[in-house]
CSV table of C-alpha atoms in Angstrom, one decimal:
chain,number,residue,atom,x,y,z
A,73,MET,CA,-12.4,-13.7,-19.0
A,74,ILE,CA,-15.2,-11.4,-20.3
A,75,LEU,CA,-16.0,-10.3,-16.7
A,76,ALA,CA,-12.3,-9.6,-16.1
A,77,VAL,CA,-12.0,-7.4,-19.2
A,78,LEU,CA,-15.2,-5.6,-18.3
A,79,VAL,CA,-14.0,-4.9,-14.7
A,80,LEU,CA,-10.6,-3.7,-15.8
A,81,SER,CA,-12.1,-1.5,-18.5
A,82,LEU,CA,-14.1,0.4,-15.9
A,83,LYS,CA,-10.8,1.3,-14.1
A,84,PRO,CA,-11.7,0.6,-10.5
A,85,SER,CA,-10.0,3.1,-8.2
A,86,PHE,CA,-8.4,2.6,-4.8
A,87,HIS,CA,-7.7,5.6,-2.6
A,88,GLY,CA,-4.5,6.1,-0.5
A,89,GLU,CA,-6.1,7.7,2.5
A,90,LEU,CA,-5.5,6.0,5.9
A,91,THR,CA,-7.5,7.4,8.8
A,92,ILE,CA,-8.2,6.1,12.3
A,93,PRO,CA,-11.5,7.1,14.0
A,94,ASN,CA,-11.9,8.4,17.5
A,95,THR,CA,-8.4,9.8,17.7
A,96,PRO,CA,-7.4,13.3,18.9
A,97,ALA,CA,-6.6,14.2,15.2
A,98,GLU,CA,-10.1,13.3,14.1
A,99,LYS,CA,-11.6,15.2,17.0
A,100,ALA,CA,-9.6,18.3,16.1
A,101,ALA,CA,-10.7,17.9,12.4
A,102,ASN,CA,-14.3,17.7,13.5
A,103,LEU,CA,-14.0,20.8,15.6
A,104,ILE,CA,-12.4,22.7,12.7
A,105,LYS,CA,-15.0,21.5,10.2
A,106,GLY,CA,-17.8,22.5,12.5
A,107,GLU,CA,-16.4,25.9,13.3
A,108,PHE,CA,-15.0,26.9,9.9
A,109,ALA,CA,-18.1,25.6,8.0
A,110,GLY,CA,-16.6,26.6,4.6
A,111,THR,CA,-14.0,24.0,4.9
A,112,SER,CA,-16.3,21.0,5.4
A,113,GLU,CA,-17.9,21.0,2.0
A,114,GLN,CA,-14.7,21.9,0.1
A,115,SER,CA,-11.5,20.2,-0.8
A,116,THR,CA,-8.2,21.6,-2.0
A,117,VAL,CA,-5.4,20.6,-4.4
A,118,ASN,CA,-2.0,22.1,-4.3
A,119,ILE,CA,-0.2,22.4,-7.7
A,120,VAL,CA,3.6,22.7,-7.1
A,121,PHE,CA,5.8,24.6,-9.5
A,122,LYS,CA,9.6,24.6,-9.9
A,123,ALA,CA,11.1,27.2,-12.2
A,124,PRO,CA,13.5,26.2,-14.9
A,125,ASP,CA,17.3,26.7,-14.4
A,126,ASN,CA,18.4,30.4,-14.2
A,127,ARG,CA,14.9,31.6,-13.8
A,128,THR,CA,12.4,32.1,-10.9
A,129,LEU,CA,8.7,31.9,-10.6
A,130,GLU,CA,8.6,35.7,-10.7
A,131,SER,CA,10.0,35.6,-14.3
A,132,GLU,CA,7.5,37.1,-16.7
A,133,ASP,CA,7.4,34.1,-19.1
A,134,VAL,CA,7.1,31.6,-16.2
A,135,GLN,CA,4.3,33.6,-14.5
A,136,SER,CA,2.5,33.8,-17.9
A,137,LYS,CA,2.5,30.0,-18.2
A,138,ILE,CA,1.4,29.5,-14.6
A,139,THR,CA,-1.4,31.9,-15.1
A,140,GLU,CA,-2.5,30.1,-18.3
A,141,VAL,CA,-2.6,26.8,-16.5
A,142,LEU,CA,-4.6,28.2,-13.6
A,143,ASN,CA,-7.1,30.0,-15.9
A,144,GLU,CA,-7.6,26.7,-17.7
A,145,ILE,CA,-8.3,24.9,-14.5
A,146,SER,CA,-10.7,27.5,-13.3
A,147,LYS,CA,-12.9,26.7,-16.3
A,148,ASP,CA,-14.0,23.5,-14.5
A,149,SER,CA,-17.5,24.3,-13.1
A,150,LYS,CA,-16.7,22.3,-9.9
A,151,VAL,CA,-13.7,24.6,-9.1
A,152,ALA,CA,-14.7,27.3,-6.5
A,153,SER,CA,-11.4,29.3,-6.6
A,154,VAL,CA,-7.8,29.3,-7.8
A,155,GLN,CA,-5.0,31.1,-6.2
A,156,SER,CA,-1.5,31.5,-7.7
A,157,PRO,CA,1.8,31.2,-5.7
A,158,ILE,CA,2.2,35.0,-6.0
A,159,GLU,CA,-1.3,35.6,-4.6
A,160,LEU,CA,-0.6,33.2,-1.7
A,161,ASN,CA,2.9,34.8,-1.2
A,162,ASN,CA,4.4,31.3,-0.6
A,163,LEU,CA,7.5,31.4,-2.8
A,164,ASN,CA,10.6,29.8,-1.2
A,165,GLU,CA,13.7,31.9,-0.4
A,166,ASP,CA,15.2,31.7,-3.9
A,167,LYS,CA,11.8,32.0,-5.5
A,168,THR,CA,12.2,28.9,-7.6
A,169,ILE,CA,9.5,26.8,-5.9
A,170,GLY,CA,5.9,27.7,-5.0
A,171,TYR,CA,2.4,26.2,-5.1
A,172,ALA,CA,-1.0,27.3,-6.3
A,173,GLN,CA,-4.1,26.2,-4.5
A,174,VAL,CA,-7.2,24.9,-6.3
A,175,THR,CA,-10.4,24.7,-4.2
A,176,PHE,CA,-13.2,22.5,-5.3
A,177,ALA,CA,-16.8,23.3,-4.2
A,178,LEU,CA,-17.1,19.6,-3.3
A,179,GLU,CA,-15.8,17.2,-0.6
A,180,ALA,CA,-12.8,15.2,-1.6
A,181,ASP,CA,-14.6,11.9,-2.2
A,182,LYS,CA,-17.1,13.7,-4.5
A,183,VAL,CA,-14.5,15.1,-6.9
A,184,SER,CA,-15.0,13.2,-10.2
A,185,GLU,CA,-12.3,11.5,-12.2
A,186,LYS,CA,-13.2,13.9,-15.0
A,187,SER,CA,-12.1,16.9,-12.9
A,188,LYS,CA,-8.9,15.1,-11.9
A,189,GLU,CA,-8.1,14.3,-15.5
A,190,TYR,CA,-8.8,17.9,-16.5
A,191,ILE,CA,-6.2,19.2,-14.0
A,192,LEU,CA,-3.7,16.6,-15.2
A,193,ASP,CA,-4.2,17.6,-18.8
A,194,SER,CA,-4.0,21.3,-17.9
A,195,ILE,CA,-0.7,21.2,-16.2
A,196,GLU,CA,0.9,19.9,-19.4
A,197,ILE,CA,1.0,23.5,-20.4
A,198,THR,CA,3.7,24.4,-17.9
A,199,ARG,CA,5.4,21.1,-18.2
A,200,ASP,CA,5.9,21.6,-21.9
A,201,ALA,CA,7.4,25.0,-21.1
A,202,GLY,CA,10.1,23.4,-18.9
A,203,ILE,CA,8.4,24.2,-15.6
A,204,GLN,CA,8.2,21.2,-13.3
A,205,THR,CA,4.6,20.9,-12.3
A,206,GLU,CA,3.3,18.3,-9.8
A,207,ILE,CA,0.1,17.8,-7.9
A,208,MET,CA,-0.5,17.1,-4.2
A,209,GLY,CA,-4.1,16.3,-3.8
A,210,GLY,CA,-4.4,15.8,0.0
A,211,ASP,CA,-7.5,13.8,0.4
A,212,ILE,CA,-8.0,13.8,-3.4
A,213,THR,CA,-6.1,10.9,-4.9
A,214,PHE,CA,-4.6,11.4,-8.3
A,215,SER,CA,-2.4,8.3,-8.4
A,216,SER,CA,-3.1,5.4,-6.0
A,217,ILE,CA,-0.3,3.2,-4.7
A,218,GLN,CA,0.4,0.8,-7.5
A,219,PHE,CA,1.1,-2.9,-7.2
A,220,GLU,CA,4.1,-3.2,-9.5
A,221,GLY,CA,4.7,-6.8,-8.5
A,222,ILE,CA,8.4,-6.9,-9.6
A,223,TYR,CA,9.5,-8.6,-6.4
A,224,GLU,CA,6.6,-11.1,-6.5
A,225,VAL,CA,7.6,-12.0,-10.1
A,226,ILE,CA,11.2,-12.6,-8.9
A,227,GLY,CA,9.9,-14.7,-6.1
A,228,VAL,CA,7.7,-16.8,-8.5
A,229,VAL,CA,10.7,-17.3,-10.8
A,230,VAL,CA,12.9,-18.5,-7.9
A,231,ALA,CA,10.1,-20.8,-6.7
A,232,PHE,CA,9.8,-22.3,-10.2
A,233,ILE,CA,13.5,-23.0,-10.4
A,234,VAL,CA,13.6,-24.6,-6.9
A,235,LEU,CA,10.5,-26.7,-7.7
A,236,ALA,CA,11.8,-27.7,-11.1
A,237,ILE,CA,15.0,-29.0,-9.4
A,238,THR,CA,13.1,-30.7,-6.7
A,239,PHE,CA,10.5,-32.5,-8.9
A,240,GLY,CA,12.7,-32.9,-12.0
A,241,SER,CA,9.7,-31.7,-14.0
A,242,PHE,CA,8.6,-28.4,-15.4
A,243,ILE,CA,5.0,-29.4,-15.3
A,244,ALA,CA,5.2,-30.4,-11.6
A,245,ALA,CA,7.0,-27.1,-10.9
A,246,GLY,CA,4.6,-24.9,-12.9
A,247,LEU,CA,1.4,-26.5,-11.6
A,248,PRO,CA,1.5,-24.9,-8.1
A,249,ILE,CA,2.3,-21.6,-9.6
A,250,LEU,CA,-0.5,-21.9,-12.1
A,251,ILE,CA,-3.0,-22.8,-9.4
A,252,ALA,CA,-1.8,-19.8,-7.2
A,253,VAL,CA,-2.1,-17.3,-10.1
A,254,LEU,CA,-5.6,-18.6,-11.0
A,255,GLY,CA,-6.8,-18.2,-7.4
A,256,LEU,CA,-5.2,-14.8,-7.2
A,257,GLY,CA,-6.8,-13.6,-10.4
A,258,ILE,CA,-10.3,-14.6,-9.2
A,259,SER,CA,-9.8,-13.0,-5.7
A,260,LEU,CA,-8.4,-9.8,-7.1
A,261,LEU,CA,-11.3,-9.6,-9.6
A,262,GLY,CA,-13.7,-9.9,-6.7
A,263,ILE,CA,-11.9,-7.2,-4.7
A,264,MET,CA,-12.0,-4.9,-7.7
A,265,ILE,CA,-15.7,-5.4,-8.1
A,266,GLY,CA,-16.1,-4.5,-4.4
A,267,ALA,CA,-14.1,-1.3,-5.0
A,268,TYR,CA,-17.1,0.0,-6.9
A,269,PHE,CA,-19.4,-0.2,-3.9
A,270,ILE,CA,-17.1,0.6,-0.9
A,271,ASP,CA,-14.0,2.7,-0.5
A,272,LEU,CA,-10.9,0.4,-0.5
A,273,ASN,CA,-7.4,1.5,0.2
A,274,SER,CA,-4.8,0.6,-2.4
A,275,ILE,CA,-2.8,-1.3,0.3
A,276,SER,CA,-5.7,-3.7,0.6
A,277,ILE,CA,-5.2,-5.1,-2.9
A,278,ILE,CA,-1.4,-5.3,-2.4
A,279,LEU,CA,-1.7,-7.3,0.8
A,280,ALA,CA,-4.3,-9.6,-0.8
A,281,ALA,CA,-2.0,-10.2,-3.8
A,282,MET,CA,1.0,-11.0,-1.7
A,283,LEU,CA,-0.8,-13.4,0.7
A,284,GLY,CA,-2.9,-15.0,-2.1
A,285,LEU,CA,0.1,-15.8,-4.2
A,286,ALA,CA,2.1,-17.2,-1.2
A,287,VAL,CA,-0.6,-19.5,0.2
A,288,GLY,CA,-1.8,-20.5,-3.3
A,289,ILE,CA,1.6,-22.0,-4.1
A,290,ASP,CA,2.0,-23.5,-0.6
A,291,TYR,CA,-1.5,-25.1,-0.4
A,292,SER,CA,-1.4,-26.6,-4.0
A,293,LEU,CA,2.2,-27.8,-3.4
A,294,PHE,CA,1.1,-29.6,-0.2
A,295,ILE,CA,-1.6,-31.5,-2.2
A,296,ILE,CA,0.6,-32.2,-5.2
A,297,THR,CA,3.4,-33.6,-3.0
A,298,ARG,CA,1.0,-36.0,-1.2
A,299,PHE,CA,-0.5,-37.0,-4.6
A,300,ARG,CA,3.0,-37.9,-5.9
A,301,GLN,CA,3.7,-39.9,-2.7
A,302,GLU,CA,0.5,-42.0,-3.3
A,303,LEU,CA,1.5,-42.6,-6.9
A,304,ALA,CA,4.9,-43.9,-5.6
A,305,LYS,CA,3.0,-46.4,-3.5
A,306,GLY,CA,1.4,-47.8,-6.6
A,307,HIS,CA,-2.1,-46.3,-6.3
A,308,ALA,CA,-4.0,-45.3,-9.4
A,309,ILE,CA,-4.3,-41.7,-10.3
A,310,ASN,CA,-7.9,-41.3,-9.2
A,311,ASN,CA,-7.2,-43.1,-5.9
A,312,SER,CA,-4.1,-40.9,-5.3
A,313,ILE,CA,-6.2,-37.8,-5.9
A,314,SER,CA,-8.8,-39.0,-3.4
A,315,ILE,CA,-6.2,-39.7,-0.7
A,316,ALA,CA,-4.4,-36.5,-1.3
A,317,ILE,CA,-7.5,-34.4,-1.0
A,318,GLY,CA,-8.8,-36.4,2.0
A,319,THR,CA,-5.5,-35.9,3.9
A,320,SER,CA,-3.5,-32.9,2.6
A,321,GLY,CA,-6.7,-31.3,1.3
A,322,SER,CA,-8.2,-31.4,4.8
A,323,ALA,CA,-5.1,-29.8,6.2
A,324,VAL,CA,-5.2,-27.1,3.6
A,325,VAL,CA,-8.8,-26.2,4.5
A,326,PHE,CA,-8.0,-26.1,8.2
A,327,ALA,CA,-4.9,-24.0,7.6
A,328,GLY,CA,-6.8,-21.6,5.3
A,329,LEU,CA,-9.6,-21.2,7.8
A,330,THR,CA,-7.1,-20.4,10.5
A,331,VAL,CA,-5.5,-17.7,8.4
A,332,ILE,CA,-8.9,-16.3,7.4
A,333,ILE,CA,-10.0,-16.1,11.0
A,334,GLY,CA,-6.8,-14.3,11.9
A,335,LEU,CA,-7.2,-11.8,9.1
A,336,LEU,CA,-10.8,-11.1,10.0
A,337,GLY,CA,-9.6,-10.6,13.5
A,338,LEU,CA,-8.1,-7.3,12.3
A,339,SER,CA,-11.7,-5.9,12.6
A,340,VAL,CA,-11.4,-6.1,16.4
A,341,ALA,CA,-9.3,-3.0,16.3
A,342,GLN,CA,-12.3,-1.1,14.8
A,343,ILE,CA,-10.1,0.7,12.4
A,344,PRO,CA,-11.9,0.8,9.0
A,345,PHE,CA,-8.9,0.5,6.7
A,346,LEU,CA,-7.5,-2.3,8.7
A,347,THR,CA,-10.8,-4.2,8.6
A,348,LEU,CA,-11.0,-3.8,4.8
A,349,MET,CA,-7.4,-4.9,4.5
A,350,GLY,CA,-8.2,-8.0,6.5
A,351,VAL,CA,-11.3,-8.8,4.5
A,352,SER,CA,-9.6,-8.3,1.2
A,353,ALA,CA,-6.7,-10.6,2.2
A,354,ALA,CA,-9.2,-13.2,3.6
A,355,ILE,CA,-10.9,-13.3,0.2
A,356,SER,CA,-7.6,-14.1,-1.5
A,357,ILE,CA,-6.9,-16.9,1.0
A,358,LEU,CA,-10.4,-18.3,0.5
A,359,ALA,CA,-9.9,-18.3,-3.2
A,360,ALA,CA,-6.6,-20.1,-2.8
A,361,VAL,CA,-8.2,-22.8,-0.6
A,362,LEU,CA,-11.1,-23.4,-3.0
A,363,ILE,CA,-9.0,-23.5,-6.1
A,364,SER,CA,-6.6,-26.0,-4.4
A,365,ILE,CA,-9.3,-28.4,-3.3
A,366,ILE,CA,-11.7,-28.0,-6.4
A,367,THR,CA,-9.7,-27.1,-9.5
A,368,LEU,CA,-6.4,-28.7,-8.6
A,369,PRO,CA,-7.9,-32.3,-8.4
A,370,ALA,CA,-9.5,-31.9,-11.8
A,371,ILE,CA,-6.1,-30.8,-13.3
A,372,LEU,CA,-4.4,-33.7,-11.6
A,373,GLY,CA,-6.9,-36.1,-13.1
A,374,MET,CA,-5.9,-34.8,-16.6
A,375,ILE,CA,-2.1,-34.6,-16.2
A,376,GLY,CA,-1.4,-36.7,-13.2
A,377,HIS,CA,0.4,-39.3,-15.2
A,378,GLN,CA,3.1,-36.7,-16.0
A,379,LEU,CA,3.8,-36.1,-12.3
A,380,SER,CA,5.1,-39.6,-11.6
A,381,PRO,CA,7.8,-39.8,-8.8
A,382,ALA,CA,9.9,-41.7,-11.3
A,383,LYS,CA,10.5,-38.3,-13.0
A,384,GLU,CA,12.2,-37.0,-9.8
A,385,SER,CA,15.5,-35.4,-10.7
A,386,ARG,CA,18.7,-37.4,-10.2
A,387,PHE,CA,20.2,-34.4,-8.5
A,388,TRP,CA,17.5,-34.3,-5.8
A,389,GLN,CA,17.7,-38.1,-5.4
A,390,LYS,CA,21.4,-37.8,-4.6
A,391,ILE,CA,20.8,-34.9,-2.1
A,392,ASN,CA,17.9,-36.8,-0.6
A,393,GLY,CA,19.8,-40.0,-0.2
A,394,GLN,CA,17.8,-42.3,-2.5
A,395,ASN,CA,19.7,-45.4,-1.5
A,396,ARG,CA,19.6,-44.9,2.2
A,397,THR,CA,17.2,-46.6,4.6
A,398,ASP,CA,14.4,-44.6,6.2
A,399,GLU,CA,16.1,-44.7,9.6
A,400,GLU,CA,19.3,-43.3,8.1
A,401,LYS,CA,17.4,-40.5,6.5
A,402,ALA,CA,15.6,-39.6,9.7
A,403,ASN,CA,18.7,-39.6,11.8
A,404,ARG,CA,21.0,-37.7,9.4
A,405,TRP,CA,20.1,-34.2,10.6
A,406,GLY,CA,20.2,-35.2,14.3
A,407,ARG,CA,23.7,-36.7,13.9
A,408,LEU,CA,24.9,-33.6,12.2
A,409,VAL,CA,23.7,-31.3,15.0
A,410,THR,CA,25.0,-33.5,17.8
A,411,LYS,CA,28.4,-33.9,16.1
A,412,HIS,CA,28.9,-30.1,15.7
A,413,PRO,CA,26.8,-28.4,18.4
A,414,ILE,CA,29.0,-25.3,18.8
A,415,ILE,CA,29.2,-24.6,15.1
A,416,ILE,CA,25.5,-25.2,14.5
A,417,SER,CA,24.6,-23.0,17.5
A,418,LEU,CA,26.9,-20.1,16.2
A,419,VAL,CA,25.5,-20.4,12.7
A,420,SER,CA,21.9,-20.4,14.0
A,421,ILE,CA,22.6,-17.3,16.2
A,422,ALA,CA,24.3,-15.5,13.3
A,423,PHE,CA,21.4,-16.3,11.0
A,424,LEU,CA,18.8,-15.0,13.6
A,425,ALA,CA,20.9,-11.9,14.0
A,426,ILE,CA,20.8,-11.2,10.3
A,427,LEU,CA,17.0,-11.6,10.4
A,428,THR,CA,16.8,-8.8,13.0
A,429,ILE,CA,18.6,-6.2,10.8
A,430,PRO,CA,15.3,-4.8,9.5
A,431,PHE,CA,14.2,-4.1,13.0
A,432,PHE,CA,16.7,-1.2,13.3
A,433,HIS,CA,15.3,0.4,10.1
A,434,MET,CA,11.6,0.3,11.1
A,435,ASN,CA,9.6,3.5,10.7
A,436,LEU,CA,6.3,3.3,12.6
A,437,GLY,CA,3.4,5.4,11.6
A,438,LEU,CA,0.9,5.8,8.7
A,439,PRO,CA,2.4,6.0,5.2
A,440,SER,CA,2.6,9.4,3.5
A,441,ASP,CA,3.1,10.5,-0.1
A,442,GLY,CA,6.8,10.7,0.7
A,443,THR,CA,7.1,7.1,2.0
A,444,ALA,CA,4.4,5.0,0.3
A,445,LYS,CA,4.6,6.3,-3.2
A,446,SER,CA,7.3,6.0,-5.8
A,447,THR,CA,8.9,8.9,-7.7
A,448,GLU,CA,6.9,7.9,-10.7
A,449,MET,CA,3.8,9.4,-9.0
A,450,THR,CA,3.1,13.1,-9.1
A,451,GLU,CA,2.2,13.3,-5.4
A,452,ARG,CA,5.6,11.9,-4.5
A,453,ARG,CA,7.4,14.4,-6.8
A,454,ALA,CA,5.3,17.2,-5.3
A,455,TYR,CA,6.2,16.1,-1.8
A,456,ASP,CA,9.9,16.1,-2.7
A,457,LEU,CA,9.6,19.6,-4.3
A,458,LEU,CA,7.9,21.0,-1.2
A,459,THR,CA,10.6,19.4,1.0
A,460,GLU,CA,13.3,21.0,-1.2
A,461,GLY,CA,11.7,24.4,-1.2
A,462,TYR,CA,10.5,24.7,2.4
A,463,GLY,CA,12.3,22.1,4.5
A,464,GLU,CA,11.4,18.6,5.7
A,465,GLY,CA,8.9,19.8,8.3
A,466,PHE,CA,6.6,21.4,5.7
A,467,ASN,CA,5.0,18.1,4.8
A,468,ALA,CA,4.5,17.3,8.5
A,469,GLN,CA,2.5,20.3,9.5
A,470,LEU,CA,0.2,20.0,12.5
A,471,VAL,CA,-3.1,21.8,13.1
A,472,VAL,CA,-4.1,22.4,16.7
A,473,ALA,CA,-7.7,23.1,17.6
A,474,ALA,CA,-8.2,24.8,20.9
A,475,LYS,CA,-11.7,25.0,22.4
A,476,VAL,CA,-12.6,27.1,25.5
A,477,SER,CA,-15.6,26.3,27.6
A,478,LYS,CA,-16.3,30.0,28.3
A,479,VAL,CA,-15.2,33.0,26.3
A,480,THR,CA,-13.8,35.9,28.4
A,481,GLU,CA,-11.7,39.0,27.8
A,482,GLU,CA,-8.6,36.9,28.8
A,483,THR,CA,-9.3,34.1,26.3
A,484,PRO,CA,-7.1,35.4,23.5
A,485,GLN,CA,-4.3,36.1,25.9
A,486,VAL,CA,-4.5,32.5,27.4
A,487,ILE,CA,-4.5,31.0,23.9
A,488,GLY,CA,-1.6,33.3,22.9
A,489,GLU,CA,0.4,31.9,25.8
A,490,ILE,CA,-0.3,28.4,24.5
A,491,VAL,CA,1.0,29.5,21.1
A,492,LYS,CA,4.2,30.9,22.7
A,493,GLU,CA,4.8,27.7,24.6
A,494,ILE,CA,4.4,25.7,21.4
A,495,SER,CA,6.8,28.0,19.6
A,496,ASP,CA,9.5,27.4,22.3
A,497,LEU,CA,9.4,23.6,21.9
A,498,LYS,CA,12.3,21.9,20.4
A,499,ASP,CA,12.3,21.3,16.6
A,500,ILE,CA,9.4,23.8,15.9
A,501,LYS,CA,10.2,25.9,12.9
A,502,SER,CA,7.2,28.2,13.0
A,503,VAL,CA,3.7,28.6,14.4
A,504,SER,CA,1.0,30.5,12.5
A,505,PRO,CA,-0.8,33.4,14.0
A,506,LEU,CA,-3.9,32.5,16.1
A,507,ILE,CA,-7.0,32.0,13.9
A,508,PRO,CA,-10.2,32.5,15.8
A,509,GLY,CA,-13.4,30.9,14.7
A,510,PRO,CA,-16.7,32.8,14.2
A,511,SER,CA,-18.0,31.6,17.6
A,512,GLY,CA,-14.9,32.8,19.4
A,513,GLU,CA,-14.8,29.5,21.3
A,514,ILE,CA,-12.6,27.6,18.9
A,515,PHE,CA,-9.1,28.7,17.7
A,516,MET,CA,-6.9,27.1,15.1
A,517,ILE,CA,-3.1,27.0,15.2
A,518,GLN,CA,-0.9,25.7,12.4
A,519,ILE,CA,2.5,24.3,13.4
A,520,THR,CA,5.5,23.6,11.1
A,521,PRO,CA,8.2,21.4,12.6
A,522,GLU,CA,11.9,21.5,11.6
A,523,ILE,CA,11.9,17.8,10.7
A,524,ARG,CA,9.5,15.4,9.1
A,525,THR,CA,7.6,12.8,11.0
A,526,GLY,CA,8.0,9.0,10.5
């Protein structure tokens, strides 16, 4: 408990960046960083402003507040430069939305939490003046993807109700959930400690929580059910525990190891964030297995007498056919299927069809501030403001790096033809003027599409 309080008090941070090495995008980024050296050791933050009703960002009082905010931010010694929306000439058509650019003299991962907090505190000046102000940090994360857990809580409540009806005991229903939560807490604590030493994506802890909770309930329920069956045969509590762990416990270990191997197999793709997601989830599975075969038996030894099968609910006894022979119970489902084959087939097909509905709503690709973050986060609100002001494609800009093997007099003309061809492509809103690098061998082109990606 003390360790948990200590870890949480230190506020472990999880970033939201998802990158894949050895891709054309990374190669282009490396070319640009190498050519435009000033960008490699700097990082930028966009501060998006939206003017109050019946005013624009050019209004004198609005400009005054924006200037005050930017002057305050520039006091941070780590800030290299600050440019206002007016200086950048980036106001939208009705001049109600624009963004300032804050450049840090540090790489994104070296910007301190103190500097981030300073910006968040500074923008309260414009917010208090009625100017909507949001932050889009790019590689600098101001608010990680949070694990709200509301759906998990609903799932746990439903599981508790079903188990209570099945077992006819609140203790028997609550024990698998208690074991799962205990294992989940231990695993998440370990993952949070790891976040101090390696960069973990916020999705890693979400995946670990979901899988840890699910298998924790499943594995402990498996053992508890076998324990109750042995009690029903007349075995003593200690003997029932031994048999349950020797049989169902062995199955739990095998199942857990299988899942762990599968999750660790994500490392085969050699994508760092996928590897860390797999390792994080594997830790939660391992914790669930260990808690189920170590802690659960101890708890069963203390309260096992309260889990007697005699306490099984009358409702479930009726559903389960308490007075029927074993042969009748075994054949009941088979008789139902063979008696109504067409109806059962149609119902099964309809059920499978319903399960395929999400397939038609799948969006493939890496999550962005507009898809992975809720409107409670400033990055998401900044994303929405930029979309409102400049169109959907603004948040899906592409940067093209062109490298020539030999610079000639015709090089600019050839690159210019490439720019023209790109401009003529479908759904391209604009293409920036050609930006040559100092060496003359590398050129940078910025493309804004009409629509967003993903």
